[in-house]
Amino acid sequence: MASSPPVTPFVGAVPGRGHRMGGQGLPEQDWIADGLREVLGGGELSARKQARVEGNRPRHHIVAVALNAFARFGQSAELTELEQEIVDAFRRAGISDAQIAEYGRIFTEASAEAKARAFPDVVAGLTPETGYGTAELQRDAPTVVRDVLDLPHVQLEERAPGQARVGPSPADTPAATNVGWSATILQVPQEASAAAFAAPPPAPPVTAFAAPPAGQTLVTVWADNFYCEKESTELSPDDELYFNFVTTDRSNSTTVLPPTIENVDAGETHSFTNVILWNQAVAPWGLIVTVDVWEEDSGNNRSPLAAAQLEAAKEFAASLRGDTLADALIMGAQLPLELADGYSFSPLVAAVTMGISAVIETFISWSYDDHVGTHAFAFASAALTALGPVGSPSTYEGVIDGSSNGEARIRLRIRADQGSPGRRIRLTNVNSGKILTVHGASLDDGANVDQWHYHSGENQHWRLVDKGNGVYALLNERSGQALSVYGGSVDDSANIVQWPYGDTDNQHWRLEDTGNGFKVINVRSGKVLDVYGRRTDDGTNVIQYTYSQTANQHWRINDI
């Protein structure tokens, strides 16, 4: 039952694993420049690299615009407002002026054939002599967004309210397995309407765990687990994988870098511990969760580039939110797309956000062989209201496939719910010092609840959800299920289990301070949580019993 230590959102550098990009540019060596030279230098690419470049060609529109802006910057040309915004975003991300100019020089010197292979025709011929601004982007926007949404590895899923617990099938086609990137966009049926195309203003920043402003839904998203379908074909006996999560609603963004997952073999499921990706209100644009997976080779110690990518992606997204580039794409694309194809507003915004994120992600994936792949989950704003409530989270899967590059192929699962997140707590029995635990970290309905020594497992953490009038529900962080008296029994020694939350009295509890911990009283029976026989062993069963003022019926409550 042992698991990894808790994870907090990544801020700043990763100790011992690299450092923040500063005015001197990328650490160690400029792998981005090397990757650009490989793709644009005119040489023959590996089958894997060619598939990734050509398969994502429609997403590279803004990449070409950025590279040409870099070339114009390097030649001291007068930049358009859009070009200046892109350059400034990269500078704020820590990439030096010399590096920006070098990226532009590589683009300028690339052959027409190499550019045509990597970029859409409308931008493949850009030169430093010609600027590219808002007017050009609005002109091209319908094609940019439509082409991204039409990619075979982008899946548009509709889920009506009440159906959100059924996760969509991942984009898992032959076209998606070789390109290193795929996406699932979730919306609700009939979301498109004339009113939907009045682009809403970005919401003000919201502090994590704070109550959402009126009219906004509080959403919690967390990484649940991944299943390794194929391991890498490299010589190392076991794969070591690490994950970068970047989540944004264009008003706020978070980045999370969990610990490396070691000893990953085909056929295994590995769970994340406390990897909370988002826990706040969501702006009207909707929510994008992007995950990159990397293979850590022996002695690699996490390339500093991976840490740099996280900060660059966050800074770049923050720099562009609500500004020229995104607004030009949205306002230029929305009406033609609605008339021609019936796309709703939120998938349009998702495509725009993915196009912007492609600038950083493309540079990284072209530059680093141990990059397994990327998957993006895009939640349309209306689709967020179809998420399951606290205690009945919705589940979504995406395939990240690096097998064409000799890397792993994994199936990632994330979960999301809406409503108040409650306090995250653990309950420690006063008599034994052991923790209230779902046995075996089970996800099953009716799984037993016992006591176990503390190991920071999600199955030992609970969300304390205030139901009003001094009544609480206790929802397990691992399973999302509620602490329940089995069968609604009112008898002494009735078993305590987890069960999908149904808002019933046998799932509701009152907390009463005894001065030596709390007694946890079931609303239906009036009995208290009790460690059977006052035992102190791991695995001792937890039951309900008439209160007798003994320490095995008292629990300390600690925030996590």
XYZ file of C-alpha atoms in Angstrom:
560
model
C 0.000 0.000 0.000
C 3.043 2.271 -0.014
C 2.947 5.195 -2.410
C 4.740 8.385 -3.390
C 4.818 11.472 -1.154
C 2.283 14.252 -1.661
C 2.797 16.543 -4.646
C 2.288 20.275 -4.689
C 2.033 22.508 -7.760
C 5.432 23.195 -9.291
C 6.719 26.709 -8.680
C 10.194 27.824 -9.690
C 13.107 25.455 -10.125
C 13.218 21.734 -9.477
C 15.933 21.228 -6.846
C 18.767 19.186 -8.264
C 17.040 18.815 -11.615
C 17.842 22.002 -13.473
C 17.179 25.683 -13.036
C 15.046 28.481 -14.333
C 15.858 29.946 -17.714
C 17.223 33.427 -17.280
C 18.705 36.177 -19.378
C 21.544 33.879 -20.397
C 19.129 31.510 -22.144
C 18.542 27.800 -21.872
C 20.734 25.730 -19.530
C 23.592 23.502 -20.652
C 23.063 23.690 -24.405
C 20.418 25.073 -26.729
C 18.549 21.910 -27.679
C 15.762 23.962 -29.235
C 18.149 25.373 -31.831
C 19.518 21.896 -32.504
C 15.997 20.545 -32.996
C 15.067 23.370 -35.363
C 18.183 22.735 -37.426
C 17.356 19.047 -37.669
C 13.806 19.662 -38.901
C 14.467 22.714 -41.093
C 17.999 21.967 -42.245
C 16.876 19.978 -45.277
C 18.379 16.671 -44.188
C 16.570 13.356 -44.091
C 14.532 12.894 -40.925
C 13.957 9.670 -39.077
C 10.590 8.068 -39.758
C 9.464 8.997 -36.264
C 10.510 12.642 -36.524
C 8.980 12.995 -39.992
C 5.671 11.555 -38.758
C 5.607 13.976 -35.843
C 6.458 16.978 -37.996
C 4.078 16.256 -40.859
C 1.264 14.864 -38.710
C 1.073 18.097 -36.706
C 1.543 20.445 -39.667
C -1.782 22.308 -39.200
C -0.800 23.110 -35.598
C 2.415 24.746 -36.754
C 0.798 27.875 -38.206
C 1.662 30.028 -35.197
C 5.048 28.307 -34.913
C 5.947 29.661 -38.363
C 4.624 33.103 -37.440
C 6.747 33.039 -34.284
C 9.909 31.945 -36.102
C 9.474 34.636 -38.738
C 8.923 37.192 -35.969
C 12.199 36.010 -34.436
C 13.934 36.491 -37.787
C 12.555 40.022 -38.083
C 13.589 40.727 -34.491
C 17.120 39.531 -35.268
C 17.290 41.887 -38.246
C 15.968 44.834 -36.187
C 12.841 45.129 -38.340
C 9.842 47.025 -37.005
C 7.627 44.315 -35.536
C 3.863 44.202 -35.743
C 1.982 44.290 -32.451
C 1.362 40.557 -32.766
C 5.032 39.782 -33.464
C 6.169 41.948 -30.559
C 3.761 40.113 -28.263
C 5.237 36.743 -29.259
C 8.831 37.931 -28.870
C 8.077 39.500 -25.490
C 6.446 36.286 -24.285
C 9.585 34.296 -25.080
C 11.797 36.899 -23.448
C 9.693 36.771 -20.282
C 10.023 32.987 -20.414
C 13.781 33.473 -20.079
C 14.959 32.843 -23.644
C 17.728 35.291 -24.493
C 17.646 37.796 -27.354
C 20.567 35.996 -28.972
C 18.698 32.700 -28.904
C 15.530 34.283 -30.295
C 17.538 35.742 -33.172
C 19.214 32.366 -33.774
C 15.849 30.593 -34.019
C 14.775 33.173 -36.584
C 17.973 32.740 -38.569
C 17.411 28.978 -38.782
C 13.906 29.614 -40.164
C 15.163 32.134 -42.716
C 17.893 29.802 -43.982
C 15.588 26.778 -44.274
C 14.787 25.484 -47.747
C 11.316 25.873 -49.224
C 10.953 22.092 -49.179
C 11.765 21.864 -45.464
C 9.308 24.647 -44.630
C 6.561 23.060 -46.723
C 7.035 19.816 -44.825
C 6.621 21.503 -41.444
C 4.233 24.424 -41.942
C 0.883 25.189 -43.622
C 1.247 26.693 -47.085
C -0.053 30.122 -46.092
C 2.840 30.688 -43.651
C 5.567 28.460 -45.103
C 6.625 31.294 -47.409
C 6.943 34.015 -44.770
C 10.128 36.091 -44.992
C 11.706 38.740 -42.733
C 10.760 41.393 -45.287
C 7.058 40.965 -44.552
C 5.393 41.360 -41.190
C 2.503 39.262 -39.981
C -0.044 40.993 -37.807
C -3.557 40.844 -36.450
C -5.217 41.417 -39.821
C -3.369 38.482 -41.375
C -4.170 36.241 -38.438
C -7.864 37.105 -38.576
C -7.799 36.345 -42.295
C -6.217 32.926 -41.717
C -8.067 32.049 -38.516
C -10.943 30.022 -40.025
C -8.504 27.701 -41.764
C -6.176 27.465 -38.761
C -8.895 26.424 -36.338
C -10.782 24.176 -38.733
C -7.612 22.317 -39.696
C -6.669 21.738 -36.047
C -10.134 20.424 -35.211
C -10.097 18.186 -38.294
C -6.846 16.444 -37.367
C -7.442 12.678 -37.053
C -5.892 12.651 -33.591
C -8.241 15.357 -32.273
C -11.475 13.908 -30.952
C -14.568 16.039 -30.382
C -16.805 14.388 -27.795
C -20.320 15.357 -26.750
C -21.558 14.529 -23.278
C -24.999 15.593 -22.121
C -25.501 16.637 -18.494
C -25.850 13.527 -16.379
C -23.694 11.463 -18.748
C -20.354 12.888 -17.742
C -19.328 9.873 -15.651
C -18.875 7.954 -18.906
C -15.455 9.061 -20.066
C -14.833 9.516 -23.790
C -12.824 7.042 -25.782
C -9.309 8.388 -26.259
C -8.033 9.500 -29.622
C -6.481 6.129 -30.415
C -6.265 5.711 -34.181
C -3.290 4.805 -36.394
C -3.024 8.486 -37.273
C -2.661 9.373 -33.598
C -0.058 6.797 -32.653
C 2.858 8.270 -34.588
C 2.437 12.016 -34.216
C 3.239 12.292 -30.515
C 0.254 14.508 -29.789
C -3.474 13.950 -29.432
C -6.417 15.733 -27.886
C -9.913 15.177 -26.579
C -12.313 18.146 -26.657
C -15.443 17.825 -24.538
C -18.620 19.794 -25.122
C -22.343 19.373 -24.505
C -24.843 18.922 -27.371
C -26.351 22.040 -28.910
C -23.874 24.257 -27.124
C -23.450 26.489 -30.170
C -25.720 29.490 -30.307
C -25.575 33.071 -31.482
C -25.009 34.224 -27.906
C -22.101 31.833 -27.495
C -20.094 33.767 -30.033
C -19.938 36.943 -28.018
C -16.492 36.241 -26.591
C -16.712 36.615 -22.795
C -14.062 38.625 -20.997
C -11.488 36.670 -19.014
C -12.468 36.165 -15.392
C -10.383 37.832 -12.680
C -7.752 35.629 -11.046
C -9.157 33.247 -8.455
C -7.173 32.065 -5.458
C -6.885 28.278 -5.260
C -9.366 26.697 -2.821
C -11.339 29.943 -2.607
C -15.069 30.084 -3.265
C -15.777 30.910 -6.928
C -17.335 34.228 -7.947
C -21.067 34.243 -8.549
C -21.981 32.430 -11.747
C -18.785 30.371 -11.861
C -18.391 26.689 -11.110
C -15.617 25.458 -8.864
C -13.849 22.555 -10.601
C -11.294 20.093 -9.262
C -9.148 18.083 -11.697
C -6.591 15.510 -10.637
C -4.345 12.924 -12.272
C -5.559 9.490 -11.210
C -3.344 6.814 -12.760
C -1.809 5.468 -15.947
C -1.631 2.018 -17.490
C 1.526 1.033 -19.380
C 0.439 -0.759 -22.562
C 3.960 -0.969 -23.989
C 7.289 -0.233 -22.371
C 10.238 1.260 -24.189
C 12.470 -0.868 -26.358
C 15.642 0.659 -24.949
C 18.225 -1.457 -23.145
C 17.296 -0.352 -19.629
C 15.347 -3.100 -17.814
C 12.661 -0.773 -16.430
C 11.141 2.440 -17.720
C 11.244 5.579 -15.598
C 8.601 8.093 -16.619
C 7.900 11.614 -15.516
C 4.990 13.875 -16.288
C 4.542 17.604 -16.847
C 0.987 18.928 -16.360
C 0.053 22.449 -17.501
C -3.561 23.552 -16.943
C -5.053 26.880 -18.014
C -8.356 28.690 -18.471
C -6.541 31.674 -20.037
C -7.049 33.675 -16.836
C -5.042 31.412 -14.550
C -2.591 28.599 -15.114
C -0.977 25.896 -13.003
C 1.990 23.618 -13.574
C 2.611 20.357 -11.740
C 5.704 18.144 -11.915
C 5.119 14.897 -9.955
C 8.035 12.707 -8.870
C 9.509 10.277 -11.375
C 7.586 6.991 -11.594
C 10.208 4.244 -11.455
C 10.173 0.596 -12.540
C 7.346 0.889 -15.055
C 6.654 -2.365 -16.902
C 4.067 -3.282 -19.523
C 0.778 -4.399 -18.028
C 1.138 -2.324 -14.862
C -1.082 0.428 -13.501
C 0.620 3.177 -11.509
C -1.365 5.629 -9.394
C -0.555 9.281 -8.776
C -0.664 10.557 -5.203
C -2.229 13.963 -4.548
C -1.526 15.286 -8.043
C -4.138 18.047 -8.015
C -4.020 19.862 -11.359
C -6.782 22.406 -10.795
C -8.877 23.397 -7.793
C -10.627 26.685 -8.433
C -13.249 28.369 -10.568
C -12.922 28.277 -14.354
C -13.200 31.326 -16.594
C -15.854 31.287 -19.348
C -13.330 30.161 -21.951
C -13.228 26.617 -20.558
C -10.264 24.599 -19.321
C -7.287 22.985 -21.087
C -5.185 20.287 -19.379
C -1.985 19.423 -21.259
C 0.237 16.542 -20.177
C 3.707 15.772 -21.510
C 5.384 12.461 -20.729
C 9.140 11.933 -20.762
C 11.358 8.880 -20.443
C 14.179 9.324 -17.965
C 17.252 7.391 -19.033
C 19.787 6.102 -16.542
C 21.899 9.022 -15.354
C 19.755 11.553 -17.190
C 18.500 13.096 -13.922
C 15.689 14.969 -15.678
C 17.030 17.195 -18.382
C 17.041 20.842 -17.328
C 15.094 21.407 -20.517
C 12.106 19.606 -19.012
C 12.050 21.975 -16.056
C 12.573 24.903 -18.409
C 9.640 23.742 -20.527
C 7.270 23.967 -17.596
C 8.177 27.530 -16.801
C 8.289 28.564 -20.447
C 4.850 27.090 -21.108
C 3.385 28.782 -18.047
C 4.971 32.145 -18.792
C 4.041 31.965 -22.467
C 0.411 31.087 -21.738
C 0.201 33.839 -19.127
C 1.707 36.376 -21.506
C -0.786 35.657 -24.276
C -4.004 35.246 -22.324
C -6.688 37.632 -23.469
C -4.281 39.495 -25.732
C -3.735 40.066 -29.418
C -2.900 36.569 -30.653
C -5.704 34.638 -28.979
C -8.322 37.314 -29.528
C -7.421 37.661 -33.199
C -7.777 33.929 -33.735
C -11.065 33.731 -31.871
C -12.723 36.770 -33.387
C -11.436 35.922 -36.854
C -12.532 32.288 -36.746
C -15.775 32.108 -34.835
C -18.425 33.225 -37.334
C -17.115 31.431 -40.450
C -16.669 28.231 -38.464
C -20.191 28.392 -37.067
C -21.729 28.917 -40.480
C -19.607 26.354 -42.281
C -19.150 23.492 -39.867
C -21.332 23.985 -36.827
C -18.468 24.031 -34.358
C -19.460 25.559 -31.066
C -17.588 28.377 -29.412
C -15.757 26.374 -26.767
C -14.106 23.827 -29.121
C -13.025 26.825 -31.147
C -11.332 28.307 -28.090
C -9.789 24.916 -27.351
C -8.303 24.801 -30.841
C -6.934 28.318 -30.411
C -5.337 27.453 -27.083
C -3.815 24.294 -28.543
C -2.428 26.302 -31.436
C -0.761 28.730 -29.048
C 0.610 25.976 -26.822
C 2.060 24.288 -29.906
C 4.720 26.992 -30.118
C 6.494 25.837 -26.959
C 5.509 22.184 -27.224
C 6.740 21.883 -30.824
C 10.128 23.309 -29.978
C 10.476 20.797 -27.164
C 9.236 17.729 -29.047
C 11.503 18.500 -32.011
C 14.457 18.853 -29.691
C 14.359 16.026 -27.209
C 14.364 12.333 -28.163
C 13.109 11.147 -24.770
C 9.858 13.069 -25.128
C 7.221 10.290 -25.228
C 4.291 12.459 -26.269
C 1.535 14.904 -25.379
C -2.205 14.702 -24.802
C -4.539 17.646 -24.246
C -7.902 17.456 -22.509
C -10.076 20.451 -23.431
C -13.229 21.044 -21.393
C -15.728 23.313 -23.112
C -17.226 25.781 -20.658
C -20.695 24.215 -20.804
C -19.211 20.721 -20.501
C -17.857 21.651 -17.074
C -21.423 21.871 -15.799
C -21.895 18.233 -16.873
C -19.071 16.986 -14.657
C -20.034 14.702 -11.822
C -20.501 16.261 -8.379
C -18.112 15.850 -5.480
C -18.107 12.160 -4.654
C -19.036 11.050 -8.192
C -16.204 12.416 -10.347
C -16.108 12.113 -14.119
C -13.271 10.060 -15.598
C -11.421 10.694 -18.871
C -8.661 8.792 -20.637
C -6.078 9.708 -23.240
C -3.411 7.641 -24.985
C 0.152 8.956 -25.130
C 2.117 6.881 -27.594
C 5.882 7.083 -28.036
C 6.274 3.560 -29.405
C 7.235 4.816 -32.866
C 10.296 6.326 -31.184
C 11.067 3.269 -29.067
C 9.419 4.884 -26.039
C 6.484 3.792 -23.905
C 2.801 3.790 -24.772
C 0.552 4.644 -21.845
C -3.120 5.228 -21.169
C -3.550 8.162 -18.786
C -6.646 8.706 -16.648
C -7.677 12.016 -15.131
C -10.738 12.710 -12.997
C -12.755 15.867 -12.472
C -15.725 17.010 -10.435
C -17.570 20.209 -9.664
C -18.611 21.763 -6.400
C -16.939 22.636 -3.146
C -13.734 20.659 -2.718
C -13.965 20.600 1.079
C -10.997 20.264 3.405
C -8.511 17.504 2.656
C -7.871 15.625 5.904
C -6.650 12.406 7.479
C -8.230 10.786 10.540
C -5.883 9.249 13.123
C -7.239 6.896 15.769
C -6.270 8.148 19.233
C -5.802 4.628 20.629
C -3.675 3.084 17.872
C -2.162 6.062 16.072
C -3.250 4.416 12.801
C -5.090 6.117 9.929
C -8.629 5.562 8.602
C -7.861 3.795 5.306
C -9.682 2.211 2.360
C -8.190 -1.277 2.341
C -5.803 -2.008 -0.512
C -6.437 1.397 -2.136
C -9.475 -0.235 -3.744
C -11.749 1.650 -6.124
C -14.592 -0.854 -5.710
C -18.050 -0.153 -4.338
C -18.235 -1.656 -0.862
C -14.467 -1.823 -0.317
C -13.664 -2.232 3.363
C -12.397 0.571 5.598
C -9.816 -0.306 8.251
C -6.863 1.274 10.073
C -3.299 1.285 8.711
C -0.032 3.010 9.460
C 0.323 6.293 7.589
C 2.144 6.246 4.227
C 0.652 9.349 2.538
C -1.607 7.238 0.331
C -4.612 8.816 -1.363
C -6.698 6.015 0.131
C -5.820 7.484 3.561
C -6.951 10.997 2.663
C -10.517 12.234 2.823
C -12.380 15.288 1.636
C -14.523 16.765 4.398
C -17.548 18.228 2.594
C -19.843 20.498 4.592
C -23.493 19.539 3.985
C -24.836 22.189 6.366
C -26.278 22.085 9.885
C -23.137 20.492 11.297
C -23.345 17.492 8.946
C -20.437 16.322 6.762
C -19.698 13.778 4.057
C -16.256 12.130 4.018
C -15.090 11.365 0.481
C -12.024 9.242 -0.146
C -9.398 11.035 -2.241
C -8.382 7.866 -4.060
C -11.807 6.553 -5.065
C -14.061 9.575 -4.681
C -16.478 7.358 -2.740
C -18.128 8.198 0.565
C -17.506 6.778 4.029
C -20.694 4.759 4.654
C -22.341 2.410 7.129
C -22.967 -0.710 5.072
C -26.601 -1.188 4.096
C -27.757 1.751 6.192
C -27.641 -0.474 9.293
C -28.290 0.964 12.751
C -26.799 -2.053 14.584
C -23.688 -2.151 16.737
C -20.715 -3.652 14.830
C -22.184 -2.782 11.402
C -19.317 -2.540 8.926
C -17.851 0.691 7.546
C -17.195 0.730 3.796
C -16.834 3.130 0.900
C -19.784 3.584 -1.453
C -20.710 6.012 -4.263
C -22.139 9.106 -2.647
C -25.942 9.111 -2.656
C -26.649 11.931 -0.173
C -28.097 9.456 2.351
C -27.995 9.644 6.150
C -25.772 6.555 6.486
C -23.157 8.566 4.507
C -23.454 11.659 6.690
C -21.511 12.308 9.879
C -21.337 14.761 12.763
C -18.054 15.682 14.437
C -18.019 16.292 18.181
C -14.860 17.431 19.975
C -14.182 15.336 23.094
C -11.077 17.214 24.205
C -9.071 14.134 23.212
C -9.926 13.922 19.535
C -13.306 13.872 17.811
C -16.028 11.304 17.896
C -17.416 10.743 14.393
C -21.158 10.129 14.703
C -23.269 8.573 11.942
C -26.404 10.630 11.304
C -28.627 7.608 10.598
C -27.640 5.345 13.484
C -26.222 7.727 16.068
C -23.313 5.256 16.485
C -19.647 6.293 16.267
C -16.630 5.185 14.230
C -14.880 2.501 16.286
C -11.700 0.429 15.788
C -12.799 -3.140 16.529
C -11.639 -4.579 19.853
C -9.433 -1.549 20.641
C -6.720 -3.253 18.611
C -3.644 -1.434 17.321
C -2.719 -3.752 14.417
C -2.584 -2.715 10.770
C -5.706 -3.934 8.990
C -7.971 -3.945 12.046
C -11.554 -3.409 10.938
C -13.478 -0.181 11.539
C -17.126 -0.493 12.570
C -19.869 1.601 14.139
C -20.638 1.112 17.818
C -22.472 2.723 20.703
C -20.311 5.469 22.197
C -18.412 4.352 25.321
C -15.882 7.202 25.725
C -12.913 4.964 24.798
C -9.851 6.109 22.854
C -10.539 3.687 19.973
C -13.670 5.783 19.293
C -11.760 9.070 19.185
C -10.075 10.460 16.070
C -7.662 13.310 15.494
C -8.343 15.322 12.348
C -5.372 16.871 10.531
C -5.387 18.939 7.349
C -3.201 17.714 4.503
